Amino acid sequence: MRRGDRLPGVWIAPGAVDDPRGLLRFGPLGRVAVPVGPVVGGRGGRGAAAVHGTGPGGVEHDEAPGLDLVEAVDRLRWCATRDLRALVAVRGTTPGEPATLAGRLCRGLEGDSVAAVEVDLRGADDQHCLRVLARVREETPRDLLLLARLSALQPDLVGCARAAVAGGAGAVVVCGAVPLGPGRWWSGPSTAAVCRSGVRALAQAAVEQRWPAVPVVAAGGVHDVPSARAVLREGAQAVQLGSALWADPTVLWAVLDGLDPAAVAGTRTPGPTHPDTHPEESR
Amino acid sequence: MTGDGPAGPVRTGVVTLARPAGAFDVLSLAVPAGPDWATARPGQFLVVPGNPGRGDALPGLHWLADVSVDPVHGTAVEVAVRAGGGWDVGHRLRLIGPLGRGFGVPTDPVPALVVGHGGSTVPLRWLVARLRARGCPVHVVLSADDPDEHFEVASLRRLAASVRLTAEPDLGRVATQVLEQEPRTGVVYAAGPRATVAQVARAAVAAGRPVRVSALDLAEPVLCGTGLCGQCDLDVSNSAGGRSLRPCLEGPVVPGEQVLDAPR
Ligand code: FES
């Protein structure tokens, strides 16, 4: 996927689905980029974040421990052998680490499967965003799409988005997860309003020409077609599905179909197995 | 359905019967016929998707208590839910399943030992019935934190050669006793929390018997059941060479050797 190409409308959040094999049982993944990561330096964990509890509308969880390079290469190989495209997410403890990780994965034998690289910059300031993205840009193929993952709640969201674009980001992911202290987050449908506020702020800033607007991906609280449409109306060009897939993995195809102009125009019939198309369900 | 929309085991079920069974309500669901029902096994489970729009961020997971496939009367699936769960007759719901790998029965009619704890024993009556149909004499050892959680013990007593009730910490010891008293026992099955099935697996391995355990405990609070969340992961690096096992995807029924020293 190249910078400037039309952005796919639906993405899968790398932290929420750490093993795409589960998803593949419910439908083909040809229409989405399979998440690989977050990839971290040193020894990663197994990818899945510990969940501390659940409550109305969300789950309280740790930061995903991340995959190490060896595991990430394995996952990329899994994608390559199935002819699937991957979204590689990278996270680093130093400004240069995400670039090193992304570079290694893009240059490796399975590099052709990398459709885009997402860099986790939640909580960073604008200078850090610029430095990190610029390094990642240098280490990855020239036109590869880079996404900057920012928090809707970071103090200078617009400044960080501007810096990320200056560093080479072709899209910005606005994450609605609420920080609950170091390494802890609240995610789920209840964060939809947080995510929408971030998307709105960027849309408004774009109108005022306070940043050179690139497509915005809304990541937070999207759990069905109406919630996806709601955030698109605020100015996002795409949505990212995360913990909603834990509740129901088939939401992925429901949202893909629901946002697909061909399905909307009636040239494709939406899938019959999701609540949006199953009014008889009573629970 | 679009050319590549969700396929796989997603269907709508209707509650046709609900009867109380101690701490549980046993529900019969009429489901559309499908080849996976005919091959369903005890140890497999159903996922009832959550409804994030109404605040349910997670799905509900339920063991299959029985499956009957009848070309005339249709396919009926039994699940057990906590008593008073609000699943009334006529209730329609989306289901994902049957998921996972269940308990297989031996090809020869060898005696079997079945061990279980609490709500994880829901599939065991069906397992024992299948073992009996294969001609296997079955000994059952059960424990529960609450006596009401002993699932369908009366049916088990009718089917099994013996049923022993004990406390959870003693399951391994009682299993060892049964294996000593029944030296011809050819296979051991266990279902329960991770520590419990590990305890039984150790007893079976020590006695030199093959053992199959269910490595997924549906009583754990956060589970997706579809292989995405990673919350069921079991670190089996000590016993099987540096990897983790995702029971809802690769099991839940696995050889007991895999959970022998799994710390979680
Ligand atoms: S329960 Fe979510 S991955 Fe197993």
Coordinates of C-alpha atoms in Angstrom, one line a residue, chain B residues 30-242:
Chain B
A30 CA -33.0 -25.9 17.9
V31 CA -30.3 -25.0 15.4
P32 CA -30.0 -25.3 11.6
A33 CA -28.6 -28.6 10.4
G34 CA -25.0 -28.6 9.5
P35 CA -22.2 -31.2 9.1
D36 CA -20.3 -29.9 12.1
W37 CA -23.2 -30.9 14.4
A38 CA -22.9 -34.6 13.3
T39 CA -19.2 -34.6 14.2
A40 CA -19.6 -32.5 17.4
R41 CA -17.9 -33.9 20.5
P42 CA -18.1 -33.3 24.2
G43 CA -15.5 -30.7 25.1
Q44 CA -16.5 -28.3 22.3
F45 CA -18.2 -25.1 23.1
L46 CA -20.5 -22.3 21.8
V47 CA -19.9 -18.6 21.8
V48 CA -22.8 -16.3 22.2
P49 CA -21.5 -13.0 20.8
G50 CA -21.5 -10.0 23.1
N51 CA -23.4 -6.8 22.3
P52 CA -21.0 -3.9 22.8
G53 CA -23.7 -1.4 21.9
R54 CA -25.5 -2.5 25.1
G55 CA -22.3 -2.6 27.1
D56 CA -21.4 -6.3 26.8
A57 CA -17.8 -6.0 25.8
L58 CA -17.3 -9.8 25.9
P59 CA -19.2 -12.8 24.6
G60 CA -20.7 -15.7 26.6
L61 CA -19.1 -19.1 26.3
H62 CA -21.0 -22.3 27.0
W63 CA -20.0 -26.0 26.9
L64 CA -22.0 -28.3 24.7
A65 CA -23.8 -30.6 27.0
D66 CA -25.3 -32.7 24.2
V67 CA -26.0 -32.7 20.5
S68 CA -28.6 -34.8 18.8
V69 CA -28.9 -34.8 15.0
D70 CA -32.2 -36.2 13.8
P71 CA -33.2 -36.0 10.1
V72 CA -36.9 -35.9 11.1
H73 CA -36.9 -33.7 14.3
G74 CA -33.9 -31.6 13.4
T75 CA -30.8 -30.8 15.2
A76 CA -31.0 -30.0 18.9
V77 CA -28.1 -28.7 21.0
E78 CA -28.0 -28.7 24.8
V79 CA -26.1 -26.1 26.8
A80 CA -26.1 -25.4 30.5
V81 CA -26.2 -21.8 31.7
R82 CA -26.3 -20.4 35.3
A83 CA -29.8 -20.7 36.7
G84 CA -32.0 -17.7 36.1
G85 CA -29.9 -16.5 33.2
G86 CA -33.0 -15.2 31.5
W87 CA -33.0 -17.6 28.5
D88 CA -36.7 -18.3 28.1
V89 CA -38.3 -20.7 25.7
G90 CA -38.6 -19.0 22.3
H91 CA -35.6 -16.8 22.8
R92 CA -33.6 -16.5 19.6
L93 CA -29.9 -15.9 19.7
R94 CA -26.8 -15.9 17.4
L95 CA -24.4 -18.6 18.0
I96 CA -20.8 -19.3 16.9
G97 CA -19.9 -22.9 17.1
P98 CA -19.4 -25.7 17.7
L99 CA -15.8 -24.5 18.3
G100 CA -12.7 -26.3 19.4
R101 CA -11.5 -29.8 19.6
G102 CA -13.5 -32.2 21.9
F103 CA -12.8 -35.4 23.7
G104 CA -12.3 -38.4 21.4
V105 CA -13.3 -41.9 22.6
P106 CA -11.0 -44.9 22.4
T107 CA -11.3 -47.2 19.4
D108 CA -11.3 -50.2 21.8
P109 CA -13.8 -50.7 24.7
V110 CA -11.2 -50.1 27.4
P111 CA -12.2 -48.9 30.9
A112 CA -12.0 -45.1 31.2
L113 CA -11.7 -42.7 34.1
V114 CA -13.4 -39.3 33.9
V115 CA -12.6 -36.6 36.3
G116 CA -14.1 -33.1 36.6
H117 CA -14.7 -30.1 38.7
G118 CA -17.6 -27.6 39.0
G119 CA -19.1 -26.1 35.9
S120 CA -16.5 -27.7 33.7
T121 CA -18.3 -31.0 34.2
V122 CA -21.1 -30.0 31.9
P123 CA -19.8 -32.0 28.9
L124 CA -19.0 -35.1 31.0
R125 CA -22.4 -36.7 30.9
W126 CA -22.3 -36.7 27.1
L127 CA -18.8 -38.0 27.2
V128 CA -19.7 -40.8 29.5
A129 CA -22.7 -41.7 27.3
R130 CA -20.4 -41.9 24.3
L131 CA -17.9 -44.0 26.1
R132 CA -20.6 -46.4 27.2
A133 CA -21.9 -46.6 23.6
R134 CA -18.4 -47.6 22.7
G135 CA -18.5 -50.3 25.4
C136 CA -16.1 -48.7 27.8
P137 CA -16.8 -49.1 31.5
V138 CA -16.5 -45.7 33.0
H139 CA -15.4 -44.5 36.5
V140 CA -16.2 -40.9 37.4
V141 CA -14.7 -38.7 40.0
L142 CA -16.2 -35.3 40.6
S143 CA -15.8 -32.3 42.8
A144 CA -17.6 -29.0 43.1
D145 CA -17.3 -25.9 45.3
D146 CA -21.1 -25.9 45.7
P147 CA -23.0 -29.2 45.8
D148 CA -25.6 -27.7 43.4
E149 CA -22.8 -27.5 40.8
H150 CA -22.6 -31.3 40.5
F151 CA -24.1 -31.5 37.0
E152 CA -26.5 -34.3 36.3
V153 CA -25.0 -36.8 38.8
A154 CA -28.1 -38.9 38.7
S155 CA -27.7 -39.5 34.9
L156 CA -24.0 -40.2 35.5
R157 CA -24.8 -42.8 38.1
R158 CA -27.0 -44.6 35.7
L159 CA -24.3 -44.6 33.0
A160 CA -21.1 -45.1 34.9
A161 CA -19.7 -48.1 36.7
S162 CA -18.9 -45.8 39.7
V163 CA -19.3 -42.2 40.6
R164 CA -17.2 -40.7 43.5
L165 CA -17.6 -37.2 44.8
T166 CA -14.7 -35.6 46.6
A167 CA -13.1 -32.2 47.2
E168 CA -11.1 -30.5 44.5
P169 CA -7.7 -30.7 46.2
D170 CA -8.2 -34.5 46.5
L171 CA -9.1 -35.1 42.8
G172 CA -5.6 -36.2 41.9
R173 CA -5.3 -38.6 44.9
V174 CA -8.7 -40.2 44.3
A175 CA -7.9 -40.5 40.6
T176 CA -4.7 -42.4 41.5
Q177 CA -6.7 -44.7 43.8
V178 CA -9.2 -45.5 41.0
L179 CA -6.3 -46.2 38.6
E180 CA -4.8 -48.6 41.2
Q181 CA -8.1 -50.3 41.8
E182 CA -8.8 -50.5 38.0
P183 CA -5.5 -51.4 36.5
R184 CA -7.1 -52.1 33.1
T185 CA -8.1 -48.4 32.8
G186 CA -6.9 -47.4 29.3
V187 CA -7.6 -43.6 29.2
V188 CA -8.1 -40.7 31.6
Y189 CA -10.2 -37.6 30.8
A190 CA -10.2 -34.4 32.9
A191 CA -12.2 -31.1 32.8
G192 CA -11.8 -28.3 35.3
P193 CA -9.7 -25.3 36.2
R194 CA -6.1 -25.4 35.0
A195 CA -4.6 -26.4 38.3
T196 CA -7.1 -29.2 38.7
V197 CA -6.6 -30.7 35.3
A198 CA -2.8 -30.5 35.8
Q199 CA -3.3 -32.4 39.0
V200 CA -5.2 -35.1 37.3
A201 CA -2.8 -35.2 34.4
R202 CA 0.1 -35.7 36.8
A203 CA -1.7 -38.6 38.5
A204 CA -2.5 -40.2 35.1
V205 CA 1.1 -39.8 33.8
A206 CA 2.5 -41.1 37.0
A207 CA 0.3 -44.2 36.5
G208 CA 1.4 -44.5 32.9
R209 CA -2.0 -43.8 31.4
P210 CA -2.8 -41.6 28.4
V211 CA -4.7 -38.5 29.5
R212 CA -6.8 -35.9 27.7
V213 CA -7.7 -32.7 29.4
S214 CA -9.8 -29.7 28.7
A215 CA -7.4 -26.8 29.1
L216 CA -10.0 -24.1 28.9
D217 CA -11.8 -23.0 32.1
L218 CA -15.0 -21.1 31.1
A219 CA -15.3 -19.8 34.7
E220 CA -12.4 -17.4 34.0
P221 CA -13.7 -13.9 33.7
V222 CA -12.3 -12.6 30.4
L223 CA -12.5 -14.9 27.5
C224 CA -13.3 -14.4 23.8
G225 CA -13.4 -18.1 22.9
T226 CA -12.5 -17.3 19.3
G227 CA -8.7 -17.2 19.6
L228 CA -8.3 -13.4 19.4
C229 CA -7.8 -12.1 23.0
G230 CA -5.0 -14.4 24.2
Q231 CA -6.4 -14.5 27.7
C232 CA -6.7 -18.3 27.8
D233 CA -3.0 -18.7 26.7
L234 CA -1.2 -21.4 28.7
D235 CA 2.6 -21.2 29.0
V236 CA 3.7 -24.7 28.2
S237 CA 7.3 -23.8 27.6
N238 CA 8.6 -26.0 30.4
S239 CA 6.8 -29.1 29.2
A240 CA 6.8 -28.7 25.5
G241 CA 9.8 -26.6 24.5
G242 CA 9.3 -22.9 24.6

